[in-house]
């Protein structure tokens, strides 16, 4: 306001990762559970494109969506190399074909800290995780509608074997796709 920019300034507040604060007995940000995957995202737009009080879209938004959103708001075409999608369709109700799943992975080698590498896929209802360097590979499957706290691993439960196989294949396909990009 002092610089007379308030009417033309969009403010985006976003964390780069979630964080465990004792949940599950963990601290840090490296594991593929909801506490670590979810991040805060607040957008204030003086032109009110993003400022509908109480509006909380439920679609999956990823950090790769921020750059194309900023570029669209600045009326600058996004280069073809930019990943993600502008968030504007989420607030003007034109988000046809929005993502219904995403791939996540933790591949860092962190000196002096033993954090297992992982990869997984999250859909609206399900989450599949695998720690692929373990021997044998450790897998987890959660029904997030029935178990939002990811307390009951269903990977070994016979009635979920088909779901586990589908999610395992989906994760493998996304792992291959991620490796080729």
GROMACS .gro file of N, CA and C in nm:
model
  543
    1UNK      N    1   0.083  -0.120   0.000
    1UNK     CA    2   0.000   0.000   0.000
    1UNK      C    3   0.086   0.125   0.000
    2UNK      N    4   0.197   0.123   0.076
    2UNK     CA    5   0.286   0.239   0.078
    2UNK      C    6   0.347   0.267  -0.058
    3UNK      N    7   0.370   0.161  -0.137
    3UNK     CA    8   0.429   0.177  -0.268
    3UNK      C    9   0.324   0.182  -0.379
    4UNK      N   10   0.198   0.184  -0.339
    4UNK     CA   11   0.086   0.189  -0.432
    4UNK      C   12   0.085   0.067  -0.526
    5UNK      N   13   0.116  -0.051  -0.471
    5UNK     CA   14   0.117  -0.175  -0.548
    5UNK      C   15   0.011  -0.274  -0.502
    6UNK      N   16  -0.058  -0.245  -0.394
    6UNK     CA   17  -0.149  -0.341  -0.333
    6UNK      C   18  -0.261  -0.386  -0.426
    7UNK      N   19  -0.309  -0.297  -0.511
    7UNK     CA   20  -0.421  -0.334  -0.598
    7UNK      C   21  -0.376  -0.419  -0.716
    8UNK      N   22  -0.246  -0.438  -0.730
    8UNK     CA   23  -0.195  -0.515  -0.843
    8UNK      C   24  -0.092  -0.619  -0.797
    9UNK      N   25  -0.103  -0.664  -0.673
    9UNK     CA   26  -0.006  -0.759  -0.619
    9UNK      C   27  -0.078  -0.884  -0.569
   10UNK      N   28  -0.039  -0.997  -0.621
   10UNK     CA   29  -0.093  -1.127  -0.577
   10UNK      C   30   0.006  -1.184  -0.477
   11UNK      N   31  -0.047  -1.233  -0.367
   11UNK     CA   32   0.038  -1.291  -0.262
   11UNK      C   33   0.011  -1.440  -0.257
   12UNK      N   34   0.118  -1.519  -0.269
   12UNK     CA   35   0.108  -1.665  -0.262
   12UNK      C   36   0.189  -1.710  -0.143
   13UNK      N   37   0.125  -1.781  -0.054
   13UNK     CA   38   0.193  -1.839   0.062
   13UNK      C   39   0.182  -1.991   0.048
   14UNK      N   40   0.298  -2.055   0.038
   14UNK     CA   41   0.299  -2.200   0.018
   14UNK      C   42   0.420  -2.259   0.086
   15UNK      N   43   0.402  -2.373   0.148
   15UNK     CA   44   0.515  -2.447   0.201
   15UNK      C   45   0.574  -2.536   0.093
   16UNK      N   46   0.701  -2.569   0.103
   16UNK     CA   47   0.761  -2.657   0.002
   16UNK      C   48   0.740  -2.804   0.035
   17UNK      N   49   0.701  -2.833   0.157
   17UNK     CA   50   0.673  -2.971   0.197
   17UNK      C   51   0.596  -2.968   0.328
   18UNK      N   52   0.531  -3.079   0.356
   18UNK     CA   53   0.471  -3.094   0.487
   18UNK      C   54   0.580  -3.128   0.587
   19UNK      N   55   0.538  -3.154   0.711
   19UNK     CA   56   0.638  -3.179   0.813
   19UNK      C   57   0.577  -3.259   0.927
   20UNK      N   58   0.649  -3.361   0.970
   20UNK     CA   59   0.607  -3.437   1.087
   20UNK      C   60   0.649  -3.363   1.213
   21UNK      N   61   0.556  -3.346   1.303
   21UNK     CA   62   0.585  -3.286   1.433
   21UNK      C   63   0.549  -3.385   1.542
   22UNK      N   64   0.603  -3.505   1.529
   22UNK     CA   65   0.577  -3.609   1.627
   22UNK      C   66   0.471  -3.709   1.583
   23UNK      N   67   0.394  -3.679   1.478
   23UNK     CA   68   0.298  -3.776   1.428
   23UNK      C   69   0.372  -3.902   1.389
   24UNK      N   70   0.314  -4.017   1.423
   24UNK     CA   71   0.373  -4.148   1.392
   24UNK      C   72   0.509  -4.167   1.461
   25UNK      N   73   0.545  -4.075   1.550
   25UNK     CA   74   0.675  -4.082   1.614
   25UNK      C   75   0.788  -4.025   1.529
   26UNK      N   76   0.753  -3.950   1.422
   26UNK     CA   77   0.852  -3.897   1.329
   26UNK      C   78   0.869  -3.747   1.345
   27UNK      N   79   0.983  -3.701   1.298
   27UNK     CA   80   1.008  -3.559   1.277
   27UNK      C   81   1.067  -3.549   1.137
   28UNK      N   82   1.048  -3.438   1.073
   28UNK     CA   83   1.106  -3.421   0.940
   28UNK      C   84   1.002  -3.425   0.830
   29UNK      N   85   1.051  -3.445   0.706
   29UNK     CA   86   0.965  -3.426   0.591
   29UNK      C   87   0.984  -3.530   0.483
   30UNK      N   88   1.045  -3.641   0.509
   30UNK     CA   89   1.093  -3.727   0.403
   30UNK      C   90   1.004  -3.846   0.369
   31UNK      N   91   0.902  -3.871   0.445
   31UNK     CA   92   0.823  -3.992   0.422
   31UNK      C   93   0.693  -3.961   0.350
   32UNK      N   94   0.638  -4.057   0.274
   32UNK     CA   95   0.526  -4.029   0.184
   32UNK      C   96   0.388  -4.034   0.248
   33UNK      N   97   0.376  -3.996   0.373
   33UNK     CA   98   0.246  -3.993   0.439
   33UNK      C   99   0.187  -3.853   0.429
   34UNK      N  100   0.060  -3.841   0.453
   34UNK     CA  101  -0.011  -3.715   0.432
   34UNK      C  102   0.053  -3.598   0.505
   35UNK      N  103   0.101  -3.620   0.626
   35UNK     CA  104   0.162  -3.509   0.702
   35UNK      C  105   0.280  -3.449   0.628
   36UNK      N  106   0.350  -3.531   0.553
   36UNK     CA  107   0.468  -3.485   0.482
   36UNK      C  108   0.437  -3.439   0.340
   37UNK      N  109   0.334  -3.497   0.278
   37UNK     CA  110   0.300  -3.461   0.140
   37UNK      C  111   0.219  -3.332   0.129
   38UNK      N  112   0.128  -3.311   0.222
   38UNK     CA  113   0.040  -3.194   0.213
   38UNK      C  114   0.114  -3.067   0.253
   39UNK      N  115   0.082  -2.960   0.182
   39UNK     CA  116   0.144  -2.831   0.213
   39UNK      C  117   0.036  -2.724   0.219
   40UNK      N  118   0.060  -2.619   0.296
   40UNK     CA  119  -0.034  -2.507   0.295
   40UNK      C  120  -0.021  -2.430   0.164
   41UNK      N  121  -0.133  -2.380   0.116
   41UNK     CA  122  -0.133  -2.293  -0.002
   41UNK      C  123  -0.244  -2.191   0.015
   42UNK      N  124  -0.205  -2.066   0.026
   42UNK     CA  125  -0.300  -1.955   0.033
   42UNK      C  126  -0.265  -1.857  -0.078
   43UNK      N  127  -0.368  -1.812  -0.147
   43UNK     CA  128  -0.346  -1.714  -0.254
   43UNK      C  129  -0.440  -1.597  -0.230
   44UNK      N  130  -0.381  -1.478  -0.220
   44UNK     CA  131  -0.461  -1.356  -0.212
   44UNK      C  132  -0.447  -1.283  -0.345
   45UNK      N  133  -0.559  -1.251  -0.404
   45UNK     CA  134  -0.561  -1.184  -0.533
   45UNK      C  135  -0.653  -1.063  -0.521
   46UNK      N  136  -0.600  -0.942  -0.531
   46UNK     CA  137  -0.684  -0.823  -0.517
   46UNK      C  138  -0.791  -0.812  -0.625
   47UNK      N  139  -0.772  -0.882  -0.736
   47UNK     CA  140  -0.874  -0.882  -0.841
   47UNK      C  141  -0.977  -0.991  -0.818
   48UNK      N  142  -0.962  -1.063  -0.707
   48UNK     CA  143  -1.058  -1.161  -0.655
   48UNK      C  144  -1.072  -1.287  -0.738
   49UNK      N  145  -0.976  -1.314  -0.824
   49UNK     CA  146  -0.982  -1.441  -0.897
   49UNK      C  147  -0.964  -1.558  -0.801
   50UNK      N  148  -0.883  -1.539  -0.698
   50UNK     CA  149  -0.857  -1.645  -0.601
   50UNK      C  150  -0.916  -1.615  -0.464
   51UNK      N  151  -0.990  -1.511  -0.450
   51UNK     CA  152  -1.029  -1.465  -0.317
   51UNK      C  153  -1.177  -1.481  -0.289
   52UNK      N  154  -1.231  -1.600  -0.315
   52UNK     CA  155  -1.370  -1.626  -0.280
   52UNK      C  156  -1.373  -1.679  -0.137
   53UNK      N  157  -1.428  -1.605  -0.045
   53UNK     CA  158  -1.424  -1.647   0.096
   53UNK      C  159  -1.477  -1.789   0.114
   54UNK      N  160  -1.400  -1.868   0.186
   54UNK     CA  161  -1.441  -2.005   0.217
   54UNK      C  162  -1.419  -2.104   0.105
   55UNK      N  163  -1.369  -2.061  -0.009
   55UNK     CA  164  -1.348  -2.151  -0.122
   55UNK      C  165  -1.227  -2.239  -0.095
   56UNK      N  166  -1.249  -2.369  -0.095
   56UNK     CA  167  -1.141  -2.464  -0.072
   56UNK      C  168  -1.151  -2.574  -0.176
   57UNK      N  169  -1.096  -2.553  -0.294
   57UNK     CA  170  -1.101  -2.659  -0.396
   57UNK      C  171  -1.041  -2.788  -0.342
   58UNK      N  172  -1.092  -2.900  -0.387
   58UNK     CA  173  -1.046  -3.030  -0.338
   58UNK      C  174  -0.953  -3.101  -0.436
   59UNK      N  175  -0.932  -3.043  -0.553
   59UNK     CA  176  -0.846  -3.107  -0.652
   59UNK      C  177  -0.700  -3.108  -0.604
   60UNK      N  178  -0.624  -3.203  -0.658
   60UNK     CA  179  -0.482  -3.210  -0.627
   60UNK      C  180  -0.407  -3.094  -0.692
   61UNK      N  181  -0.336  -3.018  -0.612
   61UNK     CA  182  -0.251  -2.910  -0.659
   61UNK      C  183  -0.109  -2.948  -0.620
   62UNK      N  184  -0.017  -2.932  -0.712
   62UNK     CA  185   0.122  -2.965  -0.685
   62UNK      C  186   0.209  -2.839  -0.696
   63UNK      N  187   0.327  -2.845  -0.638
   63UNK     CA  188   0.416  -2.729  -0.644
   63UNK      C  189   0.450  -2.691  -0.787
   64UNK      N  190   0.446  -2.786  -0.880
   64UNK     CA  191   0.475  -2.754  -1.020
   64UNK      C  192   0.365  -2.671  -1.085
   65UNK      N  193   0.252  -2.651  -1.017
   65UNK     CA  194   0.143  -2.570  -1.071
   65UNK      C  195   0.161  -2.420  -1.043
   66UNK      N  196   0.251  -2.386  -0.953
   66UNK     CA  197   0.265  -2.245  -0.915
   66UNK      C  198   0.324  -2.161  -1.029
   67UNK      N  199   0.430  -2.209  -1.093
   67UNK     CA  200   0.491  -2.130  -1.202
   67UNK      C  201   0.391  -2.103  -1.316
   68UNK      N  202   0.320  -2.204  -1.367
   68UNK     CA  203   0.226  -2.172  -1.475
   68UNK      C  204   0.112  -2.081  -1.430
   69UNK      N  205   0.077  -2.086  -1.302
   69UNK     CA  206  -0.026  -1.996  -1.250
   69UNK      C  207   0.025  -1.852  -1.251
   70UNK      N  208   0.146  -1.832  -1.201
   70UNK     CA  209   0.204  -1.697  -1.200
   70UNK      C  210   0.219  -1.644  -1.342
   71UNK      N  211   0.265  -1.728  -1.432
   71UNK     CA  212   0.282  -1.685  -1.570
   71UNK      C  213   0.148  -1.645  -1.632
   72UNK      N  214   0.044  -1.724  -1.608
   72UNK     CA  215  -0.087  -1.689  -1.664
   72UNK      C  216  -0.139  -1.559  -1.604
   73UNK      N  217  -0.123  -1.541  -1.474
   73UNK     CA  218  -0.168  -1.417  -1.410
   73UNK      C  219  -0.092  -1.296  -1.464
   74UNK      N  220   0.034  -1.318  -1.502
   74UNK     CA  221   0.115  -1.209  -1.558
   74UNK      C  222   0.093  -1.194  -1.709
   75UNK      N  223   0.006  -1.279  -1.763
   75UNK     CA  224  -0.025  -1.279  -1.906
   75UNK      C  225   0.099  -1.304  -1.991
   76UNK      N  226   0.182  -1.400  -1.940
   76UNK     CA  227   0.302  -1.441  -2.011
   76UNK      C  228   0.283  -1.588  -2.048
   77UNK      N  229   0.303  -1.623  -2.174
   77UNK     CA  230   0.287  -1.764  -2.212
   77UNK      C  231   0.391  -1.851  -2.142
   78UNK      N  232   0.346  -1.966  -2.095
   78UNK     CA  233   0.438  -2.060  -2.030
   78UNK      C  234   0.520  -2.132  -2.137
   79UNK      N  235   0.652  -2.139  -2.121
   79UNK     CA  236   0.733  -2.217  -2.214
   79UNK      C  237   0.692  -2.365  -2.209
   80UNK      N  238   0.713  -2.436  -2.316
   80UNK     CA  239   0.670  -2.576  -2.322
   80UNK      C  240   0.739  -2.663  -2.218
   81UNK      N  241   0.854  -2.622  -2.170
   81UNK     CA  242   0.928  -2.700  -2.071
   81UNK      C  243   0.865  -2.694  -1.932
   82UNK      N  244   0.781  -2.595  -1.908
   82UNK     CA  245   0.720  -2.578  -1.776
   82UNK      C  246   0.623  -2.692  -1.749
   83UNK      N  247   0.640  -2.755  -1.634
   83UNK     CA  248   0.549  -2.860  -1.593
   83UNK      C  249   0.433  -2.798  -1.514
   84UNK      N  250   0.330  -2.875  -1.491
   84UNK     CA  251   0.219  -2.829  -1.410
   84UNK      C  252   0.115  -2.755  -1.492
   85UNK      N  253   0.012  -2.711  -1.422
   85UNK     CA  254  -0.100  -2.642  -1.486
   85UNK      C  255  -0.137  -2.520  -1.403
   86UNK      N  256  -0.185  -2.419  -1.469
   86UNK     CA  257  -0.232  -2.300  -1.398
   86UNK      C  258  -0.350  -2.338  -1.309
   87UNK      N  259  -0.356  -2.276  -1.194
   87UNK     CA  260  -0.466  -2.302  -1.099
   87UNK      C  261  -0.591  -2.221  -1.131
   88UNK      N  262  -0.583  -2.130  -1.224
   88UNK     CA  263  -0.698  -2.046  -1.254
   88UNK      C  264  -0.823  -2.126  -1.291
   89UNK      N  265  -0.814  -2.235  -1.367
   89UNK     CA  266  -0.935  -2.313  -1.395
   89UNK      C  267  -1.005  -2.368  -1.269
   90UNK      N  268  -0.930  -2.386  -1.161
   90UNK     CA  269  -0.992  -2.436  -1.038
   90UNK      C  270  -1.087  -2.334  -0.976
   91UNK      N  271  -1.058  -2.207  -0.996
   91UNK     CA  272  -1.143  -2.105  -0.935
   91UNK      C  273  -1.247  -2.049  -1.029
   92UNK      N  274  -1.231  -2.073  -1.159
   92UNK     CA  275  -1.338  -2.027  -1.249
   92UNK      C  276  -1.422  -2.144  -1.299
   93UNK      N  277  -1.408  -2.258  -1.230
   93UNK     CA  278  -1.489  -2.377  -1.257
   93UNK      C  279  -1.474  -2.431  -1.399
   94UNK      N  280  -1.355  -2.420  -1.456
   94UNK     CA  281  -1.331  -2.476  -1.589
   94UNK      C  282  -1.218  -2.579  -1.585
   95UNK      N  283  -1.205  -2.650  -1.474
   95UNK     CA  284  -1.093  -2.742  -1.453
   95UNK      C  285  -1.122  -2.882  -1.505
   96UNK      N  286  -1.183  -2.892  -1.621
   96UNK     CA  287  -1.209  -3.024  -1.679
   96UNK      C  288  -1.078  -3.098  -1.699
   97UNK      N  289  -1.082  -3.227  -1.670
   97UNK     CA  290  -0.964  -3.309  -1.691
   97UNK      C  291  -0.852  -3.284  -1.592
   98UNK      N  292  -0.884  -3.227  -1.476
   98UNK     CA  293  -0.781  -3.202  -1.375
   98UNK      C  294  -0.727  -3.335  -1.324
   99UNK      N  295  -0.605  -3.336  -1.276
   99UNK     CA  296  -0.542  -3.461  -1.231
   99UNK      C  297  -0.621  -3.525  -1.118
  100UNK      N  298  -0.624  -3.656  -1.119
  100UNK     CA  299  -0.692  -3.734  -1.015
  100UNK      C  300  -0.593  -3.823  -0.941
  101UNK      N  301  -0.465  -3.810  -0.976
  101UNK     CA  302  -0.361  -3.887  -0.909
  101UNK      C  303  -0.229  -3.814  -0.926
  102UNK      N  304  -0.134  -3.851  -0.842
  102UNK     CA  305   0.002  -3.800  -0.860
  102UNK      C  306   0.103  -3.898  -0.807
  103UNK      N  307   0.223  -3.887  -0.858
  103UNK     CA  308   0.335  -3.972  -0.824
  103UNK      C  309   0.424  -3.895  -0.727
  104UNK      N  310   0.476  -3.963  -0.626
  104UNK     CA  311   0.570  -3.900  -0.534
  104UNK      C  312   0.688  -3.993  -0.515
  105UNK      N  313   0.803  -3.934  -0.485
  105UNK     CA  314   0.921  -4.015  -0.461
  105UNK      C  315   1.018  -3.942  -0.370
  106UNK      N  316   1.094  -4.019  -0.298
  106UNK     CA  317   1.204  -3.965  -0.217
  106UNK      C  318   1.327  -4.046  -0.254
  107UNK      N  319   1.422  -3.982  -0.320
  107UNK     CA  320   1.539  -4.051  -0.372
  107UNK      C  321   1.671  -3.997  -0.317
  108UNK      N  322   1.664  -3.903  -0.226
  108UNK     CA  323   1.786  -3.838  -0.176
  108UNK      C  324   1.867  -3.931  -0.088
  109UNK      N  325   1.998  -3.921  -0.102
  109UNK     CA  326   2.090  -3.981  -0.007
  109UNK      C  327   2.128  -3.870   0.089
  110UNK      N  328   2.095  -3.887   0.215
  110UNK     CA  329   2.122  -3.784   0.314
  110UNK      C  330   2.235  -3.835   0.403
  111UNK      N  331   2.350  -3.768   0.402
  111UNK     CA  332   2.463  -3.814   0.482
  111UNK      C  333   2.427  -3.828   0.630
  112UNK      N  334   2.468  -3.936   0.688
  112UNK     CA  335   2.453  -3.965   0.831
  112UNK      C  336   2.308  -3.981   0.877
  113UNK      N  337   2.214  -3.990   0.783
  113UNK     CA  338   2.075  -4.012   0.820
  113UNK      C  339   2.022  -4.126   0.735
  114UNK      N  340   1.966  -4.225   0.800
  114UNK     CA  341   1.915  -4.341   0.727
  114UNK      C  342   1.765  -4.326   0.704
  115UNK      N  343   1.730  -4.263   0.593
  115UNK     CA  344   1.591  -4.248   0.554
  115UNK      C  345   1.570  -4.331   0.429
  116UNK      N  346   1.483  -4.431   0.435
  116UNK     CA  347   1.468  -4.519   0.319
  116UNK      C  348   1.408  -4.446   0.199
  117UNK      N  349   1.459  -4.480   0.081
  117UNK     CA  350   1.404  -4.423  -0.043
  117UNK      C  351   1.266  -4.485  -0.067
  118UNK      N  352   1.178  -4.402  -0.123
  118UNK     CA  353   1.042  -4.450  -0.146
  118UNK      C  354   0.986  -4.390  -0.273
  119UNK      N  355   0.880  -4.452  -0.320
  119UNK     CA  356   0.802  -4.400  -0.431
  119UNK      C  357   0.658  -4.443  -0.408
  120UNK      N  358   0.566  -4.369  -0.465
  120UNK     CA  359   0.427  -4.405  -0.446
  120UNK      C  360   0.335  -4.328  -0.536
  121UNK      N  361   0.210  -4.364  -0.529
  121UNK     CA  362   0.108  -4.297  -0.606
  121UNK      C  363  -0.011  -4.269  -0.514
  122UNK      N  364  -0.067  -4.151  -0.529
  122UNK     CA  365  -0.181  -4.107  -0.448
  122UNK      C  366  -0.295  -4.077  -0.542
  123UNK      N  367  -0.410  -4.140  -0.521
  123UNK     CA  368  -0.532  -4.108  -0.594
  123UNK      C  369  -0.627  -4.042  -0.496
  124UNK      N  370  -0.748  -4.012  -0.541
  124UNK     CA  371  -0.843  -3.948  -0.450
  124UNK      C  372  -0.880  -4.039  -0.333
  125UNK      N  373  -0.881  -4.170  -0.356
  125UNK     CA  374  -0.921  -4.263  -0.249
  125UNK      C  375  -0.805  -4.346  -0.195
  126UNK      N  376  -0.705  -4.373  -0.275
  126UNK     CA  377  -0.603  -4.470  -0.237
  126UNK      C  378  -0.463  -4.410  -0.236
  127UNK      N  379  -0.377  -4.472  -0.154
  127UNK     CA  380  -0.235  -4.440  -0.158
  127UNK      C  381  -0.157  -4.571  -0.152
  128UNK      N  382  -0.061  -4.582  -0.244
  128UNK     CA  383   0.029  -4.696  -0.249
  128UNK      C  384   0.170  -4.642  -0.230
  129UNK      N  385   0.247  -4.707  -0.144
  129UNK     CA  386   0.385  -4.667  -0.113
  129UNK      C  387   0.472  -4.791  -0.121
  130UNK      N  388   0.591  -4.774  -0.175
  130UNK     CA  389   0.688  -4.884  -0.165
  130UNK      C  390   0.826  -4.828  -0.134
  131UNK      N  391   0.890  -4.899  -0.045
  131UNK     CA  392   1.030  -4.872  -0.009
  131UNK      C  393   1.112  -4.974  -0.086
  132UNK      N  394   1.163  -4.934  -0.201
  132UNK     CA  395   1.215  -5.027  -0.301
  132UNK      C  396   1.356  -5.075  -0.274
  133UNK      N  397   1.428  -5.014  -0.182
  133UNK     CA  398   1.562  -5.062  -0.151
  133UNK      C  399   1.562  -5.163  -0.035
  134UNK      N  400   1.448  -5.183   0.025
  134UNK     CA  401   1.438  -5.280   0.133
  134UNK      C  402   1.442  -5.420   0.072
  135UNK      N  403   1.488  -5.517   0.148
  135UNK     CA  404   1.489  -5.654   0.101
  135UNK      C  405   1.423  -5.742   0.205
  136UNK      N  406   1.300  -5.786   0.182
  136UNK     CA  407   1.221  -5.766   0.060
  136UNK      C  408   1.163  -5.624   0.054
  137UNK      N  409   1.117  -5.585  -0.065
  137UNK     CA  410   1.054  -5.454  -0.083
  137UNK      C  411   0.937  -5.444   0.013
  138UNK      N  412   0.928  -5.330   0.081
  138UNK     CA  413   0.817  -5.307   0.174
  138UNK      C  414   0.712  -5.222   0.102
  139UNK      N  415   0.586  -5.269   0.105
  139UNK     CA  416   0.477  -5.198   0.040
  139UNK      C  417   0.369  -5.163   0.142
  140UNK      N  418   0.297  -5.054   0.113
  140UNK     CA  419   0.184  -5.013   0.195
  140UNK      C  420   0.071  -4.969   0.103
  141UNK      N  421  -0.052  -4.995   0.147
  141UNK     CA  422  -0.171  -4.955   0.073
  141UNK      C  423  -0.273  -4.903   0.173
  142UNK      N  424  -0.327  -4.785   0.146
  142UNK     CA  425  -0.424  -4.724   0.237
  142UNK      C  426  -0.548  -4.679   0.160
  143UNK      N  427  -0.663  -4.704   0.219
  143UNK     CA  428  -0.790  -4.650   0.169
  143UNK      C  429  -0.811  -4.520   0.246
  144UNK      N  430  -0.784  -4.408   0.182
  144UNK     CA  431  -0.785  -4.280   0.251
  144UNK      C  432  -0.925  -4.232   0.288
  145UNK      N  433  -1.027  -4.283   0.221
  145UNK     CA  434  -1.163  -4.246   0.259
  145UNK      C  435  -1.201  -4.310   0.393
  146UNK      N  436  -1.161  -4.434   0.411
  146UNK     CA  437  -1.194  -4.506   0.535
  146UNK      C  438  -1.087  -4.491   0.642
  147UNK      N  439  -0.966  -4.458   0.602
  147UNK     CA  440  -0.853  -4.452   0.694
  147UNK      C  441  -0.766  -4.330   0.661
  148UNK      N  442  -0.817  -4.209   0.686
  148UNK     CA  443  -0.742  -4.088   0.646
  148UNK      C  444  -0.610  -4.070   0.721
  149UNK      N  445  -0.592  -4.140   0.832
  149UNK     CA  446  -0.467  -4.127   0.909
  149UNK      C  447  -0.365  -4.233   0.870
  150UNK      N  448  -0.399  -4.313   0.768
  150UNK     CA  449  -0.307  -4.416   0.719
  150UNK      C  450  -0.258  -4.507   0.831
  151UNK      N  451  -0.354  -4.560   0.905
  151UNK     CA  452  -0.322  -4.643   1.020
  151UNK      C  453  -0.323  -4.792   0.989
  152UNK      N  454  -0.394  -4.834   0.883
  152UNK     CA  455  -0.414  -4.976   0.854
  152UNK      C  456  -0.362  -5.010   0.715
  153UNK      N  457  -0.244  -5.070   0.712
  153UNK     CA  458  -0.184  -5.110   0.586
  153UNK      C  459  -0.261  -5.230   0.531
  154UNK      N  460  -0.319  -5.215   0.413
  154UNK     CA  461  -0.404  -5.318   0.353
  154UNK      C  462  -0.330  -5.406   0.253
  155UNK      N  463  -0.200  -5.389   0.237
  155UNK     CA  464  -0.129  -5.459   0.130
  155UNK      C  465  -0.135  -5.611   0.146
  156UNK      N  466  -0.141  -5.662   0.266
  156UNK     CA  467  -0.145  -5.807   0.284
  156UNK      C  468  -0.284  -5.863   0.308
  157UNK      N  469  -0.385  -5.779   0.302
  157UNK     CA  470  -0.523  -5.822   0.328
  157UNK      C  471  -0.581  -5.879   0.199
  158UNK      N  472  -0.622  -6.006   0.201
  158UNK     CA  473  -0.665  -6.073   0.077
  158UNK      C  474  -0.771  -5.998  -0.005
  159UNK      N  475  -0.869  -5.939   0.060
  159UNK     CA  476  -0.975  -5.872  -0.019
  159UNK      C  477  -0.927  -5.745  -0.088
  160UNK      N  478  -0.804  -5.699  -0.058
  160UNK     CA  479  -0.749  -5.582  -0.125
  160UNK      C  480  -0.634  -5.617  -0.219
  161UNK      N  481  -0.615  -5.745  -0.248
  161UNK     CA  482  -0.502  -5.786  -0.333
  161UNK      C  483  -0.514  -5.730  -0.475
  162UNK      N  484  -0.637  -5.726  -0.530
  162UNK     CA  485  -0.654  -5.668  -0.665
  162UNK      C  486  -0.621  -5.519  -0.664
  163UNK      N  487  -0.669  -5.447  -0.564
  163UNK     CA  488  -0.642  -5.303  -0.554
  163UNK      C  489  -0.492  -5.281  -0.539
  164UNK      N  490  -0.427  -5.362  -0.455
  164UNK     CA  491  -0.283  -5.350  -0.437
  164UNK      C  492  -0.208  -5.373  -0.567
  165UNK      N  493  -0.251  -5.474  -0.645
  165UNK     CA  494  -0.185  -5.503  -0.773
  165UNK      C  495  -0.204  -5.387  -0.871
  166UNK      N  496  -0.323  -5.329  -0.874
  166UNK     CA  497  -0.349  -5.215  -0.964
  166UNK      C  498  -0.264  -5.094  -0.926
  167UNK      N  499  -0.257  -5.066  -0.797
  167UNK     CA  500  -0.179  -4.951  -0.752
  167UNK      C  501  -0.029  -4.975  -0.773
  168UNK      N  502   0.016  -5.098  -0.752
  168UNK     CA  503   0.157  -5.133  -0.776
  168UNK      C  504   0.192  -5.110  -0.923
  169UNK      N  505   0.105  -5.155  -1.013
  169UNK     CA  506   0.128  -5.136  -1.156
  169UNK      C  507   0.125  -4.987  -1.193
  170UNK      N  508   0.030  -4.915  -1.138
  170UNK     CA  509   0.021  -4.771  -1.164
  170UNK      C  510   0.150  -4.702  -1.118
  171UNK      N  511   0.199  -4.739  -1.001
  171UNK     CA  512   0.323  -4.680  -0.950
  171UNK      C  513   0.441  -4.715  -1.040
  172UNK      N  514   0.448  -4.840  -1.084
  172UNK     CA  515   0.557  -4.881  -1.173
  172UNK      C  516   0.554  -4.803  -1.303
  173UNK      N  517   0.435  -4.785  -1.360
  173UNK     CA  518   0.422  -4.708  -1.484
  173UNK      C  519   0.463  -4.562  -1.464
  174UNK      N  520   0.422  -4.503  -1.352
  174UNK     CA  521   0.459  -4.364  -1.324
  174UNK      C  522   0.607  -4.351  -1.293
  175UNK      N  523   0.665  -4.453  -1.230
  175UNK     CA  524   0.810  -4.452  -1.205
  175UNK      C  525   0.886  -4.451  -1.337
  176UNK      N  526   0.842  -4.534  -1.432
  176UNK     CA  527   0.906  -4.535  -1.564
  176UNK      C  528   0.891  -4.402  -1.634
  177UNK      N  529   0.772  -4.344  -1.625
  177UNK     CA  530   0.746  -4.216  -1.690
  177UNK      C  531   0.833  -4.107  -1.627
  178UNK      N  532   0.845  -4.107  -1.494
  178UNK     CA  533   0.926  -4.007  -1.425
  178UNK      C  534   1.074  -4.023  -1.463
  179UNK      N  535   1.117  -4.146  -1.480
  179UNK     CA  536   1.256  -4.170  -1.517
  179UNK      C  537   1.290  -4.128  -1.658
  180UNK      N  538   1.187  -4.119  -1.743
  180UNK     CA  539   1.212  -4.082  -1.882
  180UNK      C  540   1.196  -3.933  -1.907
  181UNK      N  541   1.150  -3.857  -1.806
  181UNK     CA  542   1.131  -3.713  -1.830
  181UNK      C  543   1.258  -3.636  -1.806
   0.00000   0.00000   0.00000
